[in-house]
Structure formats: C-alpha cells, structure tokens
Short mmCIF file of C-alpha atoms in Angstrom, two decimals:
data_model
loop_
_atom_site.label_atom_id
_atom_site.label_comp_id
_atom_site.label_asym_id
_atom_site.label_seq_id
_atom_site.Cartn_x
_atom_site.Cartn_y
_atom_site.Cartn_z
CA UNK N 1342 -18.56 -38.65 -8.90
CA UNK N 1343 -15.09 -40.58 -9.77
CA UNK N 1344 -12.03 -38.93 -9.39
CA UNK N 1345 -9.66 -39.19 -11.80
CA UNK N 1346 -6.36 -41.49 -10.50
CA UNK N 1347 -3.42 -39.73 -9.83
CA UNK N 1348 -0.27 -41.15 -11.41
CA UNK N 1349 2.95 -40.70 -9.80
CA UNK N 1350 6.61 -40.63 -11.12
CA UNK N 1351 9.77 -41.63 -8.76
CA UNK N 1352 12.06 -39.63 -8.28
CA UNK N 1353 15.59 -39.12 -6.29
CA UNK N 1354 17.99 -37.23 -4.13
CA UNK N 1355 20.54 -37.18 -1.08
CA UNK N 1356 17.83 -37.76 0.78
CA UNK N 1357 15.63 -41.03 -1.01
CA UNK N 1358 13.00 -41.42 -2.87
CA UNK N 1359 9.38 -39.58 -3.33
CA UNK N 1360 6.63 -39.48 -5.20
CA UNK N 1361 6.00 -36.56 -7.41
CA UNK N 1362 2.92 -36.55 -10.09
CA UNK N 1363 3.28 -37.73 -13.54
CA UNK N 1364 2.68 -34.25 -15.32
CA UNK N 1365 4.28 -32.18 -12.64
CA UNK N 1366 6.79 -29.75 -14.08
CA UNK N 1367 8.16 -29.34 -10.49
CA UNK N 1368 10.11 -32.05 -9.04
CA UNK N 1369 11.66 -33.80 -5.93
CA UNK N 1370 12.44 -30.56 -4.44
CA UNK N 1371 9.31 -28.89 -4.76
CA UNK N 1372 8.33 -32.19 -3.22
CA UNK N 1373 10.03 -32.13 0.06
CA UNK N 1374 9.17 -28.41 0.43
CA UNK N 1375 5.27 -29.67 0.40
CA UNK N 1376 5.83 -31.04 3.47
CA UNK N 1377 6.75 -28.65 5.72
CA UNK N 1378 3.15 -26.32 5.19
CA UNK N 1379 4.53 -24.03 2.46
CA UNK N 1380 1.92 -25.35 -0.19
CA UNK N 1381 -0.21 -22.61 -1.39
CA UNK N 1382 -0.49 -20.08 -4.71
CA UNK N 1383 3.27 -18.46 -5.09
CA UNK N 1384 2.15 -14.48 -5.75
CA UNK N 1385 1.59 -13.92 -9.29
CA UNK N 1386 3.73 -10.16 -9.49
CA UNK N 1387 6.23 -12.25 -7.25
CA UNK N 1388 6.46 -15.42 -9.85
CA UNK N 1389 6.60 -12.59 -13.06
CA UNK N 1390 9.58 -11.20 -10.90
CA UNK N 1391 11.50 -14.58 -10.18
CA UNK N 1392 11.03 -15.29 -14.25
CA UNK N 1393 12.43 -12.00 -15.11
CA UNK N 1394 14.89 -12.86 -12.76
CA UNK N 1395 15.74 -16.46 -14.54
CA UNK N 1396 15.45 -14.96 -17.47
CA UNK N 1397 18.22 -12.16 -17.46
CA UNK N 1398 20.49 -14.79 -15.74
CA UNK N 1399 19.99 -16.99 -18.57
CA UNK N 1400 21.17 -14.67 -20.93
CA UNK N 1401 23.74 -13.70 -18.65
CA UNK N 1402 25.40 -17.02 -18.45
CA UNK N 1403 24.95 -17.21 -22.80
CA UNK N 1404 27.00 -14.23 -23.12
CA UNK N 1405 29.24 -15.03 -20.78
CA UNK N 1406 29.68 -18.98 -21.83
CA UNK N 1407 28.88 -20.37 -18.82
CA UNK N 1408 26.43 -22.17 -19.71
CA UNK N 1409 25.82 -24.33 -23.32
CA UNK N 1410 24.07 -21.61 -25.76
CA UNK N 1411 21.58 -24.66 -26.56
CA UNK N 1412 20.52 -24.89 -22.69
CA UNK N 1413 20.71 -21.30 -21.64
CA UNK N 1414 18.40 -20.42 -24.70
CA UNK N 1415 15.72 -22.93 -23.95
CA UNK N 1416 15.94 -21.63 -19.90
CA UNK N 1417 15.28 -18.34 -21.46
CA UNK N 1418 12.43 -19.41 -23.55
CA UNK N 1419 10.72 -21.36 -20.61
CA UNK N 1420 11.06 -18.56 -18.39
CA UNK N 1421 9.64 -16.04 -21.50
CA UNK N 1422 6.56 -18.87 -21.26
CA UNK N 1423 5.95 -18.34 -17.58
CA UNK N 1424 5.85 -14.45 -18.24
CA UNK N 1425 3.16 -14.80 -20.92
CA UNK N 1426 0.82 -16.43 -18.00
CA UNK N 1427 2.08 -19.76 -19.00
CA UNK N 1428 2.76 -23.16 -16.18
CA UNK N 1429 1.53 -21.27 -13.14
CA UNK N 1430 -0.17 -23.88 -12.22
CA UNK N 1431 3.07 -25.54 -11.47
CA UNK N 1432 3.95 -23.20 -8.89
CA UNK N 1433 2.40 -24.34 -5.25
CA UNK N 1434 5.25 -23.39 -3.01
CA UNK N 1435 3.91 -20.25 -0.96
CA UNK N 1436 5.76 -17.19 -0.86
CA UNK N 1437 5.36 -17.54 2.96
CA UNK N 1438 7.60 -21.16 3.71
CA UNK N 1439 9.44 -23.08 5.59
CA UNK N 1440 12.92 -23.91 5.02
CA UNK N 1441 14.00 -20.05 3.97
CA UNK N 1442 14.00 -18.88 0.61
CA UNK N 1443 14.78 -22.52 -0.35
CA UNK N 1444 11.37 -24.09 -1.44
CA UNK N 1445 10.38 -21.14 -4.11
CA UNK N 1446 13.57 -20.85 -5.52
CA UNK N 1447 13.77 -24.62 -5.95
CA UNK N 1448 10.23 -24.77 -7.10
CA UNK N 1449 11.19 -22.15 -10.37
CA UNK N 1450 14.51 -24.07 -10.92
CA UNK N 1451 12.95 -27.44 -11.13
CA UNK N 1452 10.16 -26.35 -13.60
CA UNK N 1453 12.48 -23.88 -15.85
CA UNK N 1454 15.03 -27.52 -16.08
CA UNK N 1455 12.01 -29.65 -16.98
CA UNK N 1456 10.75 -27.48 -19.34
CA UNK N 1457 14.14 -26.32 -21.17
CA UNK N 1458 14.62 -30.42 -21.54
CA UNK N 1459 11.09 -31.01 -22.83
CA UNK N 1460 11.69 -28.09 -25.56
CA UNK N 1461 15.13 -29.65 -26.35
CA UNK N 1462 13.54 -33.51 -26.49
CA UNK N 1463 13.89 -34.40 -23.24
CA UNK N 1464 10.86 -35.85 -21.03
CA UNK N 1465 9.96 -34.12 -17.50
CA UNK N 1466 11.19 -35.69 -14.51
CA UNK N 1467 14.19 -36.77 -15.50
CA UNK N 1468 17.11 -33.69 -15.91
CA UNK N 1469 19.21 -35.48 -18.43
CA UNK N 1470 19.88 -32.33 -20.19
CA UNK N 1471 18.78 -29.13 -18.43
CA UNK N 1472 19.68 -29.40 -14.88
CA UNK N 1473 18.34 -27.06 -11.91
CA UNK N 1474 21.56 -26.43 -10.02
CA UNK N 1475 23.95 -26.24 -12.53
CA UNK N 1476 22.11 -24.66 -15.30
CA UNK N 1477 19.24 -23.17 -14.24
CA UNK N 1478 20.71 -21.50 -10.99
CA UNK N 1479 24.18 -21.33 -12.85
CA UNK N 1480 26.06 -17.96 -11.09
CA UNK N 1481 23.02 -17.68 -8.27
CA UNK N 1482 21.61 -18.91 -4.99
CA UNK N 1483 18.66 -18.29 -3.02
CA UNK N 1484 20.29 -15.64 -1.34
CA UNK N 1485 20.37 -13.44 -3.54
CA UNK N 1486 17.96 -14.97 -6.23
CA UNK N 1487 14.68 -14.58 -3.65
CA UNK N 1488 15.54 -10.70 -2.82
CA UNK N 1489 16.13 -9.77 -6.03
CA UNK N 1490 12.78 -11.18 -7.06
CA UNK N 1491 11.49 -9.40 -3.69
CA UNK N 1492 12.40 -6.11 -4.68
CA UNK N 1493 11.47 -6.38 -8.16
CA UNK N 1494 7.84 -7.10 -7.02
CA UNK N 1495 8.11 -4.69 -4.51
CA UNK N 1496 8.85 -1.53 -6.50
CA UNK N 1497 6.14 -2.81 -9.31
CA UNK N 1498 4.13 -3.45 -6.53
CA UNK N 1499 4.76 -0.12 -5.45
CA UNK N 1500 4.48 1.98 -8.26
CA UNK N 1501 0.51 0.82 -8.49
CA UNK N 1502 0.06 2.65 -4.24
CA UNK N 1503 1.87 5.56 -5.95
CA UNK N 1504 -0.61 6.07 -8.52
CA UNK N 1505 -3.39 6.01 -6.32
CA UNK N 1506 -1.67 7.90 -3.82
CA UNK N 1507 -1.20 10.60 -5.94
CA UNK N 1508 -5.26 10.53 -7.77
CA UNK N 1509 -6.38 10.80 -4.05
CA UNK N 1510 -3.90 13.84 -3.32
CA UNK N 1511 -5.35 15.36 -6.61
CA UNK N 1512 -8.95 14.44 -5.54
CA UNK N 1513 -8.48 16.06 -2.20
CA UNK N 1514 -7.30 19.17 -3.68
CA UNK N 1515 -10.70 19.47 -6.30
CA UNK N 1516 -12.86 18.84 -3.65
CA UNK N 1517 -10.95 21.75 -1.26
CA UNK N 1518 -11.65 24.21 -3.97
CA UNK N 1519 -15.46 22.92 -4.26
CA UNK N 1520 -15.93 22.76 -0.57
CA UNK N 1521 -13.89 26.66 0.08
CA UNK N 1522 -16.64 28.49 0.69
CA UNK N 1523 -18.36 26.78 3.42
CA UNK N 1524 -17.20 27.35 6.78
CA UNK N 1525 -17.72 25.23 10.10
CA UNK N 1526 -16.61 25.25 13.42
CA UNK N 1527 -12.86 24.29 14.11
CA UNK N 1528 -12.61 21.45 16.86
CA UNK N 1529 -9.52 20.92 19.53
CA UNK N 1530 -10.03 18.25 22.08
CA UNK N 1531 -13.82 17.80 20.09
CA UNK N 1532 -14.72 21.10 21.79
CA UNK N 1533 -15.48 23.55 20.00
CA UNK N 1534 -13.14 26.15 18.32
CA UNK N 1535 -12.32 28.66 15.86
CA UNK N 1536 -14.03 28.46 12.32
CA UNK N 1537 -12.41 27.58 9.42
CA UNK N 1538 -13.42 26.24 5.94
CA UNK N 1539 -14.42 22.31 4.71
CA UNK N 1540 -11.99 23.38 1.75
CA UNK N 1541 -9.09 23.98 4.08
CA UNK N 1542 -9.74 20.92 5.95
CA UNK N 1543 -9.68 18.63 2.37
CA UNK N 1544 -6.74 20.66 1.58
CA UNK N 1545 -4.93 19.96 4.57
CA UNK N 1546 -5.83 16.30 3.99
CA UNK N 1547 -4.73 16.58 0.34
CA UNK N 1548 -1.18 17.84 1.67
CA UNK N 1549 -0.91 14.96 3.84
CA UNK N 1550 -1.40 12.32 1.29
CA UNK N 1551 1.37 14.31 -0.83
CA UNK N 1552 3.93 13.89 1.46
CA UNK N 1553 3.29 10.60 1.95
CA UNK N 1554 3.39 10.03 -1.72
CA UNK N 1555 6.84 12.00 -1.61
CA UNK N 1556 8.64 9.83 1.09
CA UNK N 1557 6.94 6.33 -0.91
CA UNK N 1558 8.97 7.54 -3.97
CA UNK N 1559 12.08 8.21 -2.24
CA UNK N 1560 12.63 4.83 -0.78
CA UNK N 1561 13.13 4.09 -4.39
CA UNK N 1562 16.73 4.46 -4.41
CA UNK N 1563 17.42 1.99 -1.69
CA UNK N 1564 15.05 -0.61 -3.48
CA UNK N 1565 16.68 -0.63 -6.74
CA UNK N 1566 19.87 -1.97 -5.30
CA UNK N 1567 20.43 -5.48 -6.77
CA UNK N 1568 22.88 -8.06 -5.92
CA UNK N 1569 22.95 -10.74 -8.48
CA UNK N 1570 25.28 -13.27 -7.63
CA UNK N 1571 26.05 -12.39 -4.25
CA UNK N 1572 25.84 -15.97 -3.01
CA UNK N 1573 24.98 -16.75 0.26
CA UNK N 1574 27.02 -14.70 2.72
CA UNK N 1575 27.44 -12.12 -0.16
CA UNK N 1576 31.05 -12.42 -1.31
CA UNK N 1577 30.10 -13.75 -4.84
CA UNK N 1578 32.49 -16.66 -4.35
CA UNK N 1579 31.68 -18.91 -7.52
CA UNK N 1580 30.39 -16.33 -9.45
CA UNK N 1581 31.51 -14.85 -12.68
CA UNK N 1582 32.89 -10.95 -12.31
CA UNK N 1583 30.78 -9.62 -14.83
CA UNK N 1584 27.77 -11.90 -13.96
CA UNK N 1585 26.40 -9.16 -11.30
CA UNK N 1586 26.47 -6.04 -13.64
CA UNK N 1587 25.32 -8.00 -16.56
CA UNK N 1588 22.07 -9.54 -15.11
CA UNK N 1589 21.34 -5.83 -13.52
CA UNK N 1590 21.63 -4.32 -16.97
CA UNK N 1591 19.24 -7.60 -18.46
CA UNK N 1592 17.01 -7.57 -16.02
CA UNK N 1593 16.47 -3.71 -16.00
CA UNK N 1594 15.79 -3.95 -19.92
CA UNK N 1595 13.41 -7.06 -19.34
CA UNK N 1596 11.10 -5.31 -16.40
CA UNK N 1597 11.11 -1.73 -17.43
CA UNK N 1598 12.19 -1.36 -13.89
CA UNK N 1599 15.69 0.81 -13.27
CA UNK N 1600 18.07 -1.07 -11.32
CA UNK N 1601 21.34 -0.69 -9.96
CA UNK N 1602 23.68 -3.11 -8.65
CA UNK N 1603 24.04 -2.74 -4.92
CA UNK N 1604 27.08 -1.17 -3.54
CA UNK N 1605 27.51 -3.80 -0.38
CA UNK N 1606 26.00 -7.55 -1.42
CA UNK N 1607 27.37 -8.81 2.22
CA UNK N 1608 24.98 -5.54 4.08
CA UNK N 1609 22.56 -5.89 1.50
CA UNK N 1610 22.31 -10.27 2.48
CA UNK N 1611 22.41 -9.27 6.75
CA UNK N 1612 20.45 -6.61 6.77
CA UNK N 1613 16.90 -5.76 6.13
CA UNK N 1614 16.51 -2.26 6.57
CA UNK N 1615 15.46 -1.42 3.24
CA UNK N 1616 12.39 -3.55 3.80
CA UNK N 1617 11.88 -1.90 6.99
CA UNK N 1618 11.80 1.69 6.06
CA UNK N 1619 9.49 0.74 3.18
CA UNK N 1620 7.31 -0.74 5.84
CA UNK N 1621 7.72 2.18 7.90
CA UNK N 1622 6.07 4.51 5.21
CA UNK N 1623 3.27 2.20 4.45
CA UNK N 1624 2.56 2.30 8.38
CA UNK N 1625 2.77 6.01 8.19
CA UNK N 1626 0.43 6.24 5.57
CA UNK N 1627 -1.80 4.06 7.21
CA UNK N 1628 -1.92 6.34 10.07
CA UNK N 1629 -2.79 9.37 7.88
CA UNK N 1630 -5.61 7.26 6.07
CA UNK N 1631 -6.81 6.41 9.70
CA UNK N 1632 -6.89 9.65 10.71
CA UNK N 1633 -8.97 10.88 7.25
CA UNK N 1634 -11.69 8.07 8.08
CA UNK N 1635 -12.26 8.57 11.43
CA UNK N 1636 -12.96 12.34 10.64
CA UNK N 1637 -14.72 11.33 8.12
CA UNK N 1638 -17.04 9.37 10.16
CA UNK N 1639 -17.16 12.17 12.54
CA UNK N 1640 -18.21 15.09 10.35
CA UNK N 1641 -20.99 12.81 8.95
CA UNK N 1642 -21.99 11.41 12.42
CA UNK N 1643 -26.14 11.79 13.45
CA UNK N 1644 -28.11 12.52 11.49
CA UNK N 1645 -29.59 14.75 14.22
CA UNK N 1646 -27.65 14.18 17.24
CA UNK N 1647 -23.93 14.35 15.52
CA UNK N 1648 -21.80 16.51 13.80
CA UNK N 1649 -23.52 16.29 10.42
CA UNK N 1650 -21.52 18.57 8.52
CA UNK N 1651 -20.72 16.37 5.54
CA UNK N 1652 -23.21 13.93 3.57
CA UNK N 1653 -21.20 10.39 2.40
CA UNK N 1654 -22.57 8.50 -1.10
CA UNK N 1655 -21.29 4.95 -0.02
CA UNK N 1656 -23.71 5.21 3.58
CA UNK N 1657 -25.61 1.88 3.65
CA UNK N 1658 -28.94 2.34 5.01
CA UNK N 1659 -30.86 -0.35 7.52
CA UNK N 1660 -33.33 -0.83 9.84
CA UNK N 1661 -33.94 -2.39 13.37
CA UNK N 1662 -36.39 -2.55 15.37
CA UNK N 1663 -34.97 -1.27 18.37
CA UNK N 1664 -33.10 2.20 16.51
CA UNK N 1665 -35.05 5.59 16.83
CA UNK N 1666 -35.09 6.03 13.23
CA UNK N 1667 -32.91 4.50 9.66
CA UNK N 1668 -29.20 4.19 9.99
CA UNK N 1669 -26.89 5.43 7.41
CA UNK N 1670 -23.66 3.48 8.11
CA UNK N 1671 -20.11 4.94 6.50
CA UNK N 1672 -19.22 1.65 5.68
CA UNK N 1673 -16.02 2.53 3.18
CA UNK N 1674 -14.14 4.54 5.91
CA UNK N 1675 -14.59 2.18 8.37
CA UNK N 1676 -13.51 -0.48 6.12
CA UNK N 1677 -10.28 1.39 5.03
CA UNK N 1678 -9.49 1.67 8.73
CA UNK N 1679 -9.65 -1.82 9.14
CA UNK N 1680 -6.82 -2.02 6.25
CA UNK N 1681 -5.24 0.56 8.03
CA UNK N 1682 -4.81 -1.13 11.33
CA UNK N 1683 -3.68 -4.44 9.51
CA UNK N 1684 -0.98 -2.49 8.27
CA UNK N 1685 -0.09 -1.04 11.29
CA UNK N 1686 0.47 -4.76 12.33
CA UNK N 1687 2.06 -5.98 9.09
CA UNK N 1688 4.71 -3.20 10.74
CA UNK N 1689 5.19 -5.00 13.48
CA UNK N 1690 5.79 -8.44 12.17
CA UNK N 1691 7.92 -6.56 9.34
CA UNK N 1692 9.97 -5.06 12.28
CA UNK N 1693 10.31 -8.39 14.53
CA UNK N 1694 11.35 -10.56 11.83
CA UNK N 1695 13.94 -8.09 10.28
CA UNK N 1696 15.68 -8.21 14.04
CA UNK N 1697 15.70 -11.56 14.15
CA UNK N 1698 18.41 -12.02 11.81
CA UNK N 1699 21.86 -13.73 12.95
CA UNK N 1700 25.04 -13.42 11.56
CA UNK N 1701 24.69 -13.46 7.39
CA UNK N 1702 21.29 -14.64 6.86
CA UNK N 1703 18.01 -13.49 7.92
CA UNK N 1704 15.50 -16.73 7.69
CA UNK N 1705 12.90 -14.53 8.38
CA UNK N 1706 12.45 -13.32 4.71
CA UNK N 1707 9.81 -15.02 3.69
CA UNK N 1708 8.01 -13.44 6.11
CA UNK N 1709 9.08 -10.03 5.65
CA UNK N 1710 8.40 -10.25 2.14
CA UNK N 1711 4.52 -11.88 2.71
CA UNK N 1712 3.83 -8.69 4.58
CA UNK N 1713 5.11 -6.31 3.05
CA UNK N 1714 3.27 -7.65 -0.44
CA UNK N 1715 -0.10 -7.98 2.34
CA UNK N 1716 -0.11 -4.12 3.36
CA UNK N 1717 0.98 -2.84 -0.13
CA UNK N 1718 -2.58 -4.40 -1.40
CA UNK N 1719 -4.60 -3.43 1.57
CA UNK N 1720 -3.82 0.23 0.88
CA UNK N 1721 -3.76 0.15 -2.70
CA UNK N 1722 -7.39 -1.58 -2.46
CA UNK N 1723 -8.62 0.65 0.21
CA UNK N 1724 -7.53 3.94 -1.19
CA UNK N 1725 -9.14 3.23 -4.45
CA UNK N 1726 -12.44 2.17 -2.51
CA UNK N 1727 -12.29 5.32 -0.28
CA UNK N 1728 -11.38 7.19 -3.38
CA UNK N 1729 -13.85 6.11 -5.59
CA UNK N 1730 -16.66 5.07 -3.47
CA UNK N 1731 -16.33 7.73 -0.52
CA UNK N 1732 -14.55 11.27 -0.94
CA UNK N 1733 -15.26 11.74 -5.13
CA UNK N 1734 -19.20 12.46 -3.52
CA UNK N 1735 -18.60 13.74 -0.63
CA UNK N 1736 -21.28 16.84 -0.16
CA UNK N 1737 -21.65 19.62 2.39
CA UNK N 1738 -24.92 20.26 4.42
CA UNK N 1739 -24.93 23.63 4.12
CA UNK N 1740 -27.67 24.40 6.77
CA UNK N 1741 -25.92 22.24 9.21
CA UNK N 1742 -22.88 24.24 9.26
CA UNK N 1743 -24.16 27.30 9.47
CA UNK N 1744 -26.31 25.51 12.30
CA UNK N 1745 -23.28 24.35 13.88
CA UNK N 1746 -20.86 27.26 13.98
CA UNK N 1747 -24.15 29.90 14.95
CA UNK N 1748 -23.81 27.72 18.45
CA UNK N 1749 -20.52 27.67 18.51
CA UNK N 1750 -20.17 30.98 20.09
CA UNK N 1751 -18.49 32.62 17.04
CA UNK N 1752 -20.73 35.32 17.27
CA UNK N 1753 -19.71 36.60 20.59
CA UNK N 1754 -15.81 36.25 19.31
CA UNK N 1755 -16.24 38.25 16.14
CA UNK N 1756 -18.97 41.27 18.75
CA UNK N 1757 -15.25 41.12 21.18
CA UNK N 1758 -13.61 42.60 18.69
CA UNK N 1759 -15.07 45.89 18.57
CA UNK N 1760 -17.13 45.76 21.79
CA UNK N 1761 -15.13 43.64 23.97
CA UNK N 1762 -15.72 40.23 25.52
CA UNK N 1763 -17.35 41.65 28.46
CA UNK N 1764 -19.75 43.79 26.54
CA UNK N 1765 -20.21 41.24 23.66
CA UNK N 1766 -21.55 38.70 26.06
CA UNK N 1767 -24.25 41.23 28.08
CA UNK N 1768 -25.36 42.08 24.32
CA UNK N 1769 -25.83 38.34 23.20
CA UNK N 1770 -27.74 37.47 26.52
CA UNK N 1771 -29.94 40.58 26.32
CA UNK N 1772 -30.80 39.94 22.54
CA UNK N 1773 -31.66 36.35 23.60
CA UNK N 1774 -33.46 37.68 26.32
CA UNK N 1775 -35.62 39.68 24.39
CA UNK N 1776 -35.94 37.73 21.31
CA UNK N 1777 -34.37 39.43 18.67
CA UNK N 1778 -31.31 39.15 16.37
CA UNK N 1779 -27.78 40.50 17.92
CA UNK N 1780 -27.96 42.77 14.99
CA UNK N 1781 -31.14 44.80 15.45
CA UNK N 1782 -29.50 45.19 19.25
CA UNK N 1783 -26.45 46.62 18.11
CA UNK N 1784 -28.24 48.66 15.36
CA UNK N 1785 -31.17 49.94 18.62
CA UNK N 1786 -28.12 50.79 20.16
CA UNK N 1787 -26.22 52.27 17.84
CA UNK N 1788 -23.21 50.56 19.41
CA UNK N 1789 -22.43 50.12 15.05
CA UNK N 1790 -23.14 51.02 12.09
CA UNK N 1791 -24.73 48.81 9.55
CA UNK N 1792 -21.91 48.51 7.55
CA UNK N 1793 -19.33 47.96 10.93
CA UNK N 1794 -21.82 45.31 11.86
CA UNK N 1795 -21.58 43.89 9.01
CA UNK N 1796 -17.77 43.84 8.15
CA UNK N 1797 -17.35 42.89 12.15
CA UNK N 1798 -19.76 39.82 11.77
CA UNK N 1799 -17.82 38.27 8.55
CA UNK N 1800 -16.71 34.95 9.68
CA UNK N 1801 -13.71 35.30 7.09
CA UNK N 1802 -11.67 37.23 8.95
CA UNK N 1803 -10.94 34.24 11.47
CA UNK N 1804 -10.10 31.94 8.40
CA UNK N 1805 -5.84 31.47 8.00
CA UNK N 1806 -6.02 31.87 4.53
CA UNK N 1807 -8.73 33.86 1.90
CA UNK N 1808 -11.09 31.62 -0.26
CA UNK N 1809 -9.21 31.55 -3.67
CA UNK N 1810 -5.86 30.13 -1.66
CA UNK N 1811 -5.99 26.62 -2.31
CA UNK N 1812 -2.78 24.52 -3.97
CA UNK N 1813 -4.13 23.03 -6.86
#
C-alpha cells in the first residue's frame, strides 16, 4: 500500500532551520519540542483548559489595547474553534515533556498565530500578521500560562470524582438500610468478635466515603487561586495592572469555573503545595477504597471454606482442572485496588517532584500535573465500576451468617449475662453433650423462663445502635 508523501515547509529561528509539515498548524517550536520525547496526545480537558485560557487573555488584551482589536479577535475566534473540538489534531506535544512547561505552551501559541493569520488572509507557516510571542502570549508566559491551565483541568477534573464520590456515599447508605437487619460476627485481628449488623458495616463505609468527599471539596479554595500574568518568577514585570484581575473575571465567565486571583503569584510560581494536598486526598481516598475491596473480597471469600457472608454480581466464574470445584472470582474489587495502589504511587511521584523545586521554578510540573490528571481518572473509573458493577448488587447469605455468628461463641456471651461465664460454658458443653438445643437445657432446668431465655438470647442487645438508626 503507498503512502502518501509528506511535504514539508522551512521554517526559522535563533536556532536554524527545520522542517515542519506543509499543513501543520504548529510550527518551528512545536518542532524542536518533538525532539526531546514529548510527542504524544496533549489531554483533551487539559487542551479545553489552555483555550479557555487563550481565550480570556485575548479578550483581555482587546479591552485593554494591547493588542490590535483585528488580531486579538481572530486569537479569540481560533481559540473558540479549538473549544468546539476543532484542530486537535494539531496538538502532539504531551502534557508530560521535556523542556518545562515550554513545549505545550508553545505548541497552543503557534497554532492560535497560524490560525488567527489564516482567518485574517494570511497563509500558515509564515506569522506575518498574528505572531505567537507578541500576540498570542501578549501579558503571559509559561509560568503562569501552564498552571493556570493545570488548575482549571484539575478542578473540572475534579468535580466529575466528586460526583461519584458522593452516588457511592449515597449507595452505601441504601444498601445499610437494606442490609440492617442481618447480623454477623464482628472480626478484630480476623478472630472472631462481637456481632454487629451488615447495615452498620455499609454504613460505616458510607461515612467514610463522605468525609472523603468533604476534604476533596475543600481543597477547592486553594485551587481556584489564579495568577494570570505572573511571569516567570511571579512579579508580573511586563504585564499590564489590570491584565491579572481581568483574565480571572474572563476566564471564570468562559469555564463556569469560580476563580480568584491568587493572593501571592511569587508562592503560588515556587511552591507546589496546592498540588500536593490535592494529591494527598486522592491517596487518602485510595486507601479507604482499598480498605472497602479487600473486605469486600473477604466477606465473599469460599464458597465453603471462607467467610461467605456476602454474595458479589460482577464474580466471574471458571474452571481448572486442578480446583476442587468452580471459582467465582471478585474481579471489580480487585481491580479497583489495583487503581488504588497506582494512586498511592502517583503520591509519591506527586510528592518527589514537588520537592524538587529550586529557587522560583519547579521544572518538575509537567510531571506533577501528568499524575495528578492519572489518579483523578483511575478513581473516577474505578469507583463508578465498583459502584455500578459491584456494591449496587451486593446480597446477603442469610444462612451463612446465622451459620457464622452460631460458632462464633455468641451464644455463651449473651447465657454470661444472666448465668455467668462459668456457668454459661458447663451449660453449652452439657447441651452439646447430650444433643439438644441450649434452650430446652435452660428450660429442663428452669435456670429461665421462656420469655428470659428469650429476651437474654436476642443478639440485638450487643449491636451499638437499634435497627432503624441508619443516616440516610
């Protein structure tokens, strides 16, 4: 099969000459970048971001006159194209890249100029009229274009974990009030302890999930800071006074997304730990998810041998020829738990790259901003898998609880009460012993009364809270 011939333009810097393709809106710039590994797809929510971004600056600069009303408005428009799904294909500068926050912010610059000077007559490749640098980027560098962007995708990104965060709180809290009335054995150290009920333990797990949905919302104030203009150390030198407060109040308008303009643009450009405490919630909601799926996987282990207290609708079902019998697998928890783990490590790199700054700069943002955008889609897609695919069916086996918490020597707490623990464990033996129920031995007896056996033997009483007590 022929492929089709690649033409080639020429074009030129400080540097030389290269070679860029004919019908590339990107340019020399992008170009160089290419080199050094960052080639790859730019993240589509980070790319709607770095438009908005353009965009509000753009109109920025019109009202302000710094830059001709014919060029600004055509930089508008192209970046209002790129917003309505438009050019990304002329975007193949990775998020993750060499060179800082250079080769992406180049990458928009060069394709918003082309396109400006194709819509006012101009051909690509050639920045007669629109120019990157001074029109494009007029009033804005890299440092504080690319975190601006960041945090822009960052709280969109953000606001999608919220909302499942808080359908698998809700979820949790239905299934406690479905699942109250069934009571199982307790477990410390995986011995066995006092009862309680499945609905207190989905409840507990539903109060968990709450309060991390709680501390993801709160790190929304830090987030929203925005330093337009800034430059790179964060002083603003070059830029216009009222460029700053002018592209916050655009750029809130144009994403929906409340901003406010940062109250330290130097702080805000050295240090990163904004990113890191968002990181450090994902990683402690990571935990808590781990946590949920490995007792998950432990209620539903067996079928005969385990705990089997719990049936799961996503088990997958296979055969060997070696296994005593079919396997049901819980395939979504342990799936979410790998998510979970990558998270933990997305912490980690979040954490060793934010220390790594020096001085005014932090190089490492590229990478900080890869992983945070990597574990904010991990648990987003693994909470709406273990969601939707695991705890929405979860079932109780009734018989195997009751199974499980006869053996667990509840019986012999609940006879201590009135009888004693001395007593209570002669009267177990003995009606072992001899084959009958504890309750015709205490009624032969007459150690109780029907009715005291009864209220004595009612598994309730050991339960923290009454069925009926569940936050909905």
């Amino acid at each position: 099969m022929a492929h089709k011939k690649i033409e080639y333009r020429i074009e030129k810097d400080g540097h030389g000459e290269m070679p860029v393709p004919v019908t590339a809106y990107w340019g020399i710039g992008t170009a160089r970048a290419l080199e050094f590994a960052c080639n790859g797809e730019l993240h589509p929510r980070f790319l709607q971001a770095l438009a908005q971004v353009k965009k509000a600056c753009a109109e920025a600069n019109l009202q302000l006159g710094r830059v001709d009303a014919k060029i600004a408005k055509a930089v508008s428009l192209s970046a209002e194209e790129i917003l309505s799904g438009q050019w990304h294909d002329q975007f193949p500068v990775s998020l993750l890249q060499a060179g800082s926050l250079f080769a992406v912010c180049t990458n928009i610059d060069e394709v918003l100029a082309n396109r400006a000077g194709e819509v006012l007559g101009g051909q690509i490749g050639q920045f007669n009229q629109v120019k990157p640098a001074e029109h494009v980027s007029a009033g804005q560098t890299p440092y504080d274009t690319f975190p601006l962007a960041l945090r822009l995708t960052l709280l969109s990104e953000k606001s999608e974990l919220e909302a499942c965060l808080l359908d698998l709180e809700r979820l949790l809290r239905r299934k406690a009030l479905a699942l109250e009335k069934v009571i199982k054995p307790g477990r410390v150290h995986l011995q066995d302890a006092l009862p309680l009920s499945l609905g207190q333990v989905f409840n507990s797990w539903g109060a968990t999930v709450g309060r991390c949905y709680r501390r993801l919302l709160d790190v929304n104030s830090v987030l929203s800071e925005a330093n337009p203009g800034a430059g790179e150390i964060g002083t603003g030198y070059g830029t216009a006074s009222k460029f700053p407060a002018l592209v916050v109040e655009k750029l809130t308008e144009i994403s929906g997304v409340k901003l406010k303009l940062g109250d330290d643009a130097v702080r805000s450009n050295q240090s990163m730990s904004d990113y890191v405490a968002l990181s450090s919630i994902l990683k402690e909601i990571a935990i808590e998810l781990l946590k949920i799926s490995s007792d998950l996987r432990l209620m539903n282990s067996g079928p005969e041998a385990g705990f089997g207290e719990i049936n799961l609708p996503t088990a997958h079902i296979y055969k060997t020829a070696v296994s005593l019998q079919d396997r049901s697998v819980p395939i979504v928890p342990e799936y979410t738990a790998m998510l979970c783990l990558q998270v933990t490590g997305y912490d980690l790199t979040i954490c060793s790259a934010a220390r790594e700054g020096q001085l005014e700069c932090n190089a490492m943002l590229p990478l900080i901003a890869h992983s945070l955008l990597a574990a904010l889609e991990a648990l987003t897609g693994g909470i709406k898998l273990l969601s939707n695919r695991c705890i929405s069916g979860v079932t109780a086996d009734l018989s195997r609880c009751k199974h499980n918490l006869a053996v667990s020597g509840v019986e012999r707490l609940l006879l201590s009460t009135v009888l004693g623990a001395e007593q209570a464990s002669k009267i177990i033996a003995e009606a072992h012993e001899l084959a009958i129920s504890v309750r015709d031995l205490v009624l032969e007896r007459q150690l109780m009364s029907a009715e005291q056996f009864e209220q004595c033997m009612n598994v309730k009483t050991l339960l923290a809270h009454e069925t009926g007590g569940f936050a909905g």
